[in-house]
Coordinates of C-alpha atoms (C1' of nucleotides) and ligand atoms in Angstrom, one line a residue:
Chain A
M9 CA 0.0 0.0 0.0
E10 CA 1.1 3.5 -0.7
S11 CA 2.3 5.5 2.2
E12 CA 0.3 8.5 3.4
L13 CA 3.1 10.7 2.1
Q14 CA 2.7 9.3 -1.4
V15 CA -1.0 9.7 -1.2
F16 CA -0.5 13.3 -0.3
Q17 CA 2.1 14.0 -2.9
D18 CA -0.1 12.5 -5.6
Y19 CA -2.9 14.8 -4.4
I20 CA -0.5 17.8 -4.4
R21 CA 0.5 17.0 -8.0
R22 CA -3.1 16.4 -9.1
R23 CA -4.2 19.7 -7.7
D24 CA -1.2 21.6 -9.0
L25 CA -0.1 22.6 -5.5
R26 CA 3.4 22.7 -4.2
R27 CA 5.2 20.3 -2.0
T28 CA 6.4 22.1 1.1
R29 CA 8.5 21.0 4.1
E30 CA 5.8 22.4 6.5
R31 CA 2.9 20.5 5.0
E32 CA 4.8 17.2 4.9
R33 CA 6.1 17.7 8.5
I34 CA 2.6 18.4 9.7
L35 CA 1.4 15.3 7.9
Q36 CA 4.1 13.2 9.5
E37 CA 3.2 14.5 12.9
V38 CA -0.5 13.7 12.3
F39 CA 0.3 10.1 11.5
E40 CA 2.5 9.8 14.6
I41 CA -0.5 10.6 16.8
H42 CA -2.4 7.6 17.9
G43 CA -6.0 8.6 18.6
H44 CA -7.7 11.9 18.2
F45 CA -6.2 15.3 18.2
D46 CA -7.0 19.0 17.9
V47 CA -5.2 21.9 16.2
D48 CA -3.8 23.2 19.5
G49 CA -2.5 19.8 20.6
L50 CA -0.9 19.3 17.2
Y51 CA 0.7 22.7 17.3
L52 CA 2.1 22.2 20.8
Q53 CA 3.4 18.8 19.9
L54 CA 5.3 20.2 17.0
K55 CA 6.6 23.0 19.1
Q56 CA 7.9 20.7 21.8
K57 CA 9.9 18.8 19.1
G58 CA 11.4 22.1 18.0
V59 CA 9.6 22.1 14.7
K60 CA 8.7 25.6 13.6
V61 CA 5.3 25.7 11.9
S62 CA 2.7 28.3 12.4
K63 CA -0.9 27.5 13.4
A64 CA -2.0 29.2 10.2
S65 CA -0.2 26.5 8.3
I66 CA -1.8 23.8 10.3
Y67 CA -5.2 25.3 9.7
R68 CA -4.4 25.5 6.0
A69 CA -3.0 22.0 5.8
L70 CA -5.8 20.1 7.5
P71 CA -8.4 20.7 4.8
L72 CA -6.0 19.3 2.3
F73 CA -5.5 16.2 4.3
I74 CA -9.2 15.8 4.6
D75 CA -9.8 16.4 0.9
C76 CA -7.4 13.6 -0.1
G77 CA -8.9 11.2 2.4
L78 CA -6.0 11.0 4.9
V79 CA -7.7 12.7 7.8
R80 CA -11.3 13.3 9.0
E81 CA -13.1 15.5 11.5
V82 CA -14.1 13.3 14.4
E83 CA -16.2 15.5 16.6
F84 CA -16.8 19.1 17.7
S85 CA -16.4 19.3 21.4
E86 CA -14.9 21.7 23.9
G87 CA -15.6 24.5 21.4
H88 CA -13.4 23.2 18.6
W89 CA -12.9 20.4 16.1
H90 CA -11.1 17.1 16.8
Y91 CA -9.5 15.0 14.0
E92 CA -8.0 11.6 13.4
H93 CA -5.9 10.1 10.6
I94 CA -7.8 7.5 8.7
Y95 CA -5.5 6.2 5.9
G96 CA -4.9 2.5 6.4
H97 CA -7.5 2.2 9.1
S98 CA -10.8 0.5 8.5
H99 CA -13.9 2.7 8.8
H100 CA -15.0 2.8 12.4
N101 CA -17.3 4.7 14.8
H102 CA -16.9 5.9 18.3
L103 CA -18.4 4.8 21.6
R104 CA -17.7 7.5 24.2
C105 CA -17.9 7.2 27.9
L106 CA -19.7 10.2 29.4
G107 CA -18.0 9.5 32.7
C108 CA -14.2 9.4 32.0
G109 CA -14.2 10.4 28.3
E110 CA -12.7 7.1 27.1
I111 CA -13.3 6.4 23.5
Q112 CA -13.9 2.9 22.2
E113 CA -13.7 2.4 18.5
F114 CA -15.9 -0.1 16.8
E115 CA -17.1 -1.4 13.5
N116 CA -20.5 -2.8 12.9
Q117 CA -22.3 -4.5 10.0
F118 CA -25.7 -3.1 11.0
L119 CA -24.6 0.2 9.5
N120 CA -24.2 -1.3 6.1
C121 CA -27.7 -2.7 6.3
L122 CA -28.9 0.7 7.4
E123 CA -27.2 2.4 4.4
E124 CA -28.7 0.0 2.0
Q125 CA -32.2 0.5 3.5
L126 CA -31.9 4.3 3.3
A127 CA -30.7 4.1 -0.3
R128 CA -33.7 1.9 -1.2
E129 CA -36.3 3.8 0.9
Y130 CA -35.4 7.4 0.0
G131 CA -33.7 7.0 -3.3
Y132 CA -30.5 8.6 -1.9
Y133 CA -27.0 7.8 -3.0
I134 CA -25.3 7.3 0.4
Q135 CA -21.8 8.6 0.7
N136 CA -20.9 8.2 4.3
H137 CA -22.1 8.4 7.8
H138 CA -21.0 9.7 11.1
L139 CA -22.1 7.9 14.3
Q140 CA -21.3 8.6 17.9
V141 CA -22.7 6.5 20.6
Q142 CA -22.6 7.7 24.2
G143 CA -22.8 5.8 27.4
F144 CA -20.8 4.6 30.4
C145 CA -17.8 2.3 30.3
P146 CA -17.8 -0.7 32.6
A147 CA -15.9 1.1 35.4
C148 CA -18.0 4.3 35.3
R149 CA -21.2 2.3 34.9
Q150 CA -20.5 0.4 38.1
A151 CA -19.5 3.6 39.9
A152 CA -22.8 5.1 38.9
G153 CA -24.8 2.0 39.8
L154 CA -26.1 1.5 36.3
P155 CA -27.0 -1.9 34.8
A156 CA -25.1 -3.4 31.9
A157 CA -27.7 -2.7 29.3
S158 CA -28.6 0.0 26.9
N159 CA -31.1 2.7 27.8
F160 CA -33.3 1.2 25.1
L161 CA -33.4 -2.2 26.7
K162 CA -34.1 -0.7 30.1
K163 CA -37.1 1.2 28.6
V164 CA -38.4 -2.0 27.0
D165 CA -38.1 -3.8 30.3
N166 CA -40.0 -1.1 32.1
E167 CA -42.8 -1.2 29.7
Q168 CA -43.4 -4.9 30.2
Chain B
M200 CA -48.7 14.1 28.2
E201 CA -47.2 17.0 30.0
S202 CA -46.6 20.1 27.9
E203 CA -43.1 21.2 27.2
L204 CA -43.8 24.2 29.4
Q205 CA -44.7 22.0 32.3
V206 CA -41.6 19.9 31.8
F207 CA -39.6 23.1 31.9
Q208 CA -41.3 24.5 35.0
D209 CA -40.8 21.2 36.8
Y210 CA -37.1 21.4 35.9
I211 CA -36.9 25.0 37.1
R212 CA -38.4 24.1 40.4
R213 CA -36.1 21.0 40.8
R214 CA -33.0 23.1 40.1
D215 CA -34.2 26.0 42.3
L216 CA -34.1 28.4 39.4
R217 CA -36.7 31.1 38.7
R218 CA -39.5 31.2 36.3
T219 CA -39.0 34.2 33.9
R220 CA -41.1 35.6 31.1
E221 CA -38.0 35.6 28.8
R222 CA -37.1 31.9 29.3
E223 CA -40.7 30.8 28.8
R224 CA -41.1 33.0 25.7
I225 CA -37.9 31.6 24.2
L226 CA -39.2 28.1 24.9
Q227 CA -42.5 28.8 23.3
E228 CA -40.7 30.2 20.2
V229 CA -38.5 27.1 20.0
F230 CA -41.5 24.9 19.9
E231 CA -43.2 26.9 17.2
I232 CA -40.2 26.3 14.9
H233 CA -40.7 23.2 12.8
G234 CA -37.3 21.9 11.8
H235 CA -33.8 22.9 12.8
F236 CA -32.8 26.4 14.0
D237 CA -29.7 28.3 15.2
V238 CA -29.3 31.0 17.8
D239 CA -29.3 33.8 15.2
G240 CA -32.5 32.6 13.5
L241 CA -34.3 32.2 16.8
Y242 CA -33.2 35.7 17.8
L243 CA -34.4 37.3 14.6
Q244 CA -37.7 35.4 14.7
L245 CA -38.4 36.7 18.2
K246 CA -37.3 40.2 17.1
Q247 CA -39.6 40.2 14.1
K248 CA -42.5 39.4 16.4
G249 CA -41.6 42.3 18.6
V250 CA -40.4 40.2 21.5
K251 CA -37.5 41.8 23.3
V252 CA -35.0 39.2 24.5
S253 CA -31.3 39.5 24.3
K254 CA -29.1 36.9 22.6
A255 CA -27.3 36.4 25.9
S256 CA -30.6 35.1 27.3
I257 CA -31.0 32.8 24.4
Y258 CA -27.5 31.5 24.9
R259 CA -28.2 31.0 28.6
A260 CA -31.6 29.4 28.1
L261 CA -30.6 26.8 25.5
P262 CA -28.4 24.7 27.9
L263 CA -31.4 24.6 30.3
F264 CA -33.7 23.3 27.6
I265 CA -31.1 20.7 26.6
D266 CA -30.5 19.7 30.2
C267 CA -34.2 18.9 30.8
G268 CA -34.5 17.0 27.5
L269 CA -36.6 19.4 25.5
V270 CA -34.0 20.4 22.9
R271 CA -30.9 18.9 21.4
E272 CA -27.9 20.0 19.4
V273 CA -28.3 18.7 15.9
E274 CA -25.1 19.6 14.2
F275 CA -22.3 22.0 14.1
S276 CA -22.0 23.5 10.6
E277 CA -21.4 27.0 9.1
G278 CA -19.3 27.8 12.2
H279 CA -22.1 27.4 14.8
W280 CA -24.6 25.0 16.4
H281 CA -28.0 24.1 15.1
Y282 CA -30.7 22.8 17.4
E283 CA -34.2 21.2 17.3
H284 CA -36.9 20.6 19.9
I285 CA -37.3 16.9 20.6
Y286 CA -40.0 16.7 23.3
G287 CA -43.0 14.7 22.0
H288 CA -41.0 13.6 18.9
S289 CA -39.8 10.1 18.5
H290 CA -36.0 9.7 18.3
H291 CA -34.8 10.2 14.8
N292 CA -31.6 10.6 12.8
H293 CA -30.8 12.7 9.8
L294 CA -30.0 12.0 6.2
R295 CA -28.5 15.0 4.6
C296 CA -28.1 15.8 0.9
L297 CA -24.6 17.1 0.1
G298 CA -26.1 18.8 -3.0
C299 CA -29.0 20.9 -1.9
G300 CA -28.8 20.6 1.9
E301 CA -32.2 18.9 2.3
I302 CA -32.6 17.0 5.5
Q303 CA -34.6 13.8 5.6
E304 CA -35.4 12.5 9.1
F305 CA -35.6 8.8 9.6
E306 CA -35.9 6.1 12.3
N307 CA -34.3 2.8 12.0
Q308 CA -34.5 -0.4 14.1
F309 CA -30.9 -1.4 13.1
L310 CA -29.7 1.1 15.6
N311 CA -31.4 -0.6 18.5
C312 CA -29.7 -3.9 17.4
L313 CA -26.4 -2.0 17.3
E314 CA -26.9 -0.5 20.8
E315 CA -27.7 -3.9 22.2
Q316 CA -24.6 -5.4 20.6
L317 CA -22.4 -2.6 21.9
A318 CA -23.7 -3.0 25.4
R319 CA -23.1 -6.8 25.3
E320 CA -19.7 -6.6 23.6
Y321 CA -18.1 -3.7 25.5
G322 CA -20.0 -3.8 28.8
Y323 CA -21.1 -0.2 28.3
Y324 CA -24.4 1.2 29.5
I325 CA -25.6 2.9 26.3
Q326 CA -27.4 6.2 26.8
N327 CA -27.9 7.6 23.3
H328 CA -26.4 7.9 19.9
H329 CA -26.0 10.6 17.3
L330 CA -26.0 9.6 13.6
Q331 CA -25.8 11.6 10.5
V332 CA -25.8 10.0 7.1
Q333 CA -24.7 12.0 4.1
G334 CA -25.4 11.4 0.5
F335 CA -27.3 12.8 -2.5
C336 CA -31.1 13.1 -2.7
P337 CA -32.8 11.7 -5.8
A338 CA -32.8 15.0 -7.7
C339 CA -29.1 15.8 -6.9
R340 CA -28.1 12.2 -7.4
Q341 CA -29.4 12.2 -11.0
A342 CA -28.0 15.7 -11.7
A343 CA -24.6 14.3 -10.6
G344 CA -25.0 11.0 -12.5
L345 CA -24.8 8.8 -9.4
P346 CA -26.4 5.4 -9.0
A347 CA -29.2 4.8 -6.5
A348 CA -27.0 3.0 -4.0
S349 CA -24.6 3.5 -1.2
N350 CA -21.0 4.1 -1.5
F351 CA -20.5 0.9 0.4
L352 CA -22.5 -1.1 -2.1
K353 CA -20.5 0.5 -4.9
K354 CA -17.3 -0.6 -3.3
V355 CA -18.5 -4.2 -2.8
D356 CA -19.5 -4.3 -6.5
N357 CA -16.1 -3.1 -7.6
E358 CA -14.4 -5.8 -5.6
Q359 CA -16.4 -8.6 -7.3
Chain C
dG77 C1' -49.4 44.3 49.6
dC78 C1' -44.7 45.1 51.4
dT79 C1' -39.9 43.7 52.2
dA80 C1' -35.7 41.2 51.9
dC81 C1' -33.0 38.3 49.3
dT82 C1' -30.9 36.9 45.2
dA83 C1' -31.3 34.9 40.5
dT84 C1' -31.7 36.8 36.1
dA85 C1' -31.8 40.1 32.0
dG86 C1' -29.5 43.2 29.3
dC87 C1' -25.7 45.3 27.7
dA88 C1' -21.1 45.7 26.7
dA89 C1' -16.7 43.8 27.0
dA90 C1' -13.9 39.7 26.8
dT91 C1' -12.8 35.3 24.9
dG92 C1' -11.0 32.2 21.6
dA93 C1' -11.1 29.2 17.4
dA94 C1' -10.7 30.0 12.8
dT95 C1' -9.7 33.0 9.0
dC96 C1' -7.5 36.7 6.7
dT97 C1' -3.8 40.2 5.3
dC98 C1' 0.4 41.1 3.6
dA99 C1' 5.4 41.2 3.5
dT100 C1' 8.7 37.6 2.9
dT101 C1' 10.2 33.1 1.5
dA102 C1' 10.9 29.3 -1.3
dA103 C1' 8.9 25.7 -4.8
dA104 C1' 9.0 24.7 -9.7
dG105 C1' 9.9 25.1 -14.3
dA106 C1' 12.5 27.4 -17.9
Chain D
dT85 C1' 20.4 30.9 -12.3
dC86 C1' 16.3 33.5 -13.0
dT87 C1' 11.4 34.2 -13.0
dT88 C1' 7.0 33.4 -11.5
dT89 C1' 3.8 32.8 -8.0
dA90 C1' 2.1 29.7 -4.3
dA91 C1' 2.9 29.1 0.5
dT92 C1' 4.5 30.6 5.1
dG93 C1' 4.5 33.3 9.5
dA94 C1' 3.0 36.8 12.5
dG95 C1' -0.3 39.6 13.6
dA96 C1' -4.8 41.5 12.9
dT97 C1' -9.5 40.3 12.2
dT98 C1' -13.9 38.0 12.5
dC99 C1' -17.7 36.3 14.7
dA100 C1' -20.1 32.8 17.8
dT101 C1' -20.2 32.3 22.4
dT102 C1' -19.2 33.6 27.3
dT103 C1' -18.7 36.6 31.1
dG104 C1' -18.8 40.7 34.4
dC105 C1' -21.5 44.2 36.0
dT106 C1' -25.6 46.4 37.6
dA107 C1' -30.5 47.2 37.6
dT108 C1' -34.5 44.6 37.8
dA109 C1' -37.7 41.2 38.8
dG110 C1' -39.1 36.6 40.8
dT111 C1' -40.1 34.4 45.2
dA112 C1' -40.8 33.5 49.9
dG113 C1' -42.1 35.2 54.3
dC114 C1' -44.6 38.4 56.7
Ligands
LIG452 MN1 -11.2 7.0 16.0
LIG453 MN1 -34.6 16.6 13.1
LIG454 ZN1 -15.7 5.8 31.7
LIG455 ZN1 -30.3 17.3 -2.9

DNA sequence: GCTACTATAGCAAATGAATCTCATTAAAGA
DNA sequence: TCTTTAATGAGATTCATTTGCTATAGTAGC
């Protein structure tokens, strides 16, 4: 498989943009981050390593990475966007703990069924989806005295 | 069923806050809006009706409405949040057209299966989920020459 | 109703993520 | 090397949202 750098360079050529040290250094840093990141974190991480890039360059580079499919916006929280690199990763969604903030990544075949059904039912061409599930992880769940079930199941039980 | 006003007043009492004309007028306006809205739209709509409320009050009221389950954040786009009232509506997700911006609301039982599976697999207590599906509506799809299928199906077809 | 207490509204000022400006730098192609 | 022009960096700007301040209004007790 092509490296993310090659993907980016192909994109740069295709779009008639210029290869620059800054963009490629930012890209490298993005792919060294495991998990999610935000602009400020990325900036500080580069700074700590002695890399001199301005925030403006980061803000300008991210849309390019997103456009060529290397990075995606994950969520808007704490008043700003969070991102993750996605090249070489299978598509996944996020299960977030409302207690400790832990993020569990998961894949699920039900979403393919759902996409098919939406395409059939509404005549849409489905491009992608963005799903975030919220709940409490085993530790936080027990600390809060909640059962090991979904809110949905609990409701169904109550109705019986 | 209780009215949204009653739900809010109960909440106000529970939290030891004070009933005010402004909050209740904003709430009324929110429930007169069919579809999604943003702070600016809500503010202008009130202004046009001659209702004098400041934006600060709207910004301070919305978190209360959200906290008592009457309103939810729908999406962050165009640099700011969009909301919708949810009390008395069944839970739904959004299918958004990337061409014209049309939003189709849908419910789907696959998501219940998914929640159950996540609860079982990861031991989480699932509270809720937020799903947005993006694609092209029939009109925009045809204008763009796209097939009536999901990106996923297209990929599967290519691999065969 | 009157009073005391204090949460809230309104306004203006502050905040901060994201974008823009513009002088300077440096790719890329000849 | 030289020319052209896209990209960078630093600071200014924008604009949604938050916050501080003070007058006002909701509420409980009389
Ligand atoms: Mn992830
Ligand atoms: Mn909706
Ligand atoms: Zn947790
Ligand atoms: Zn459309």
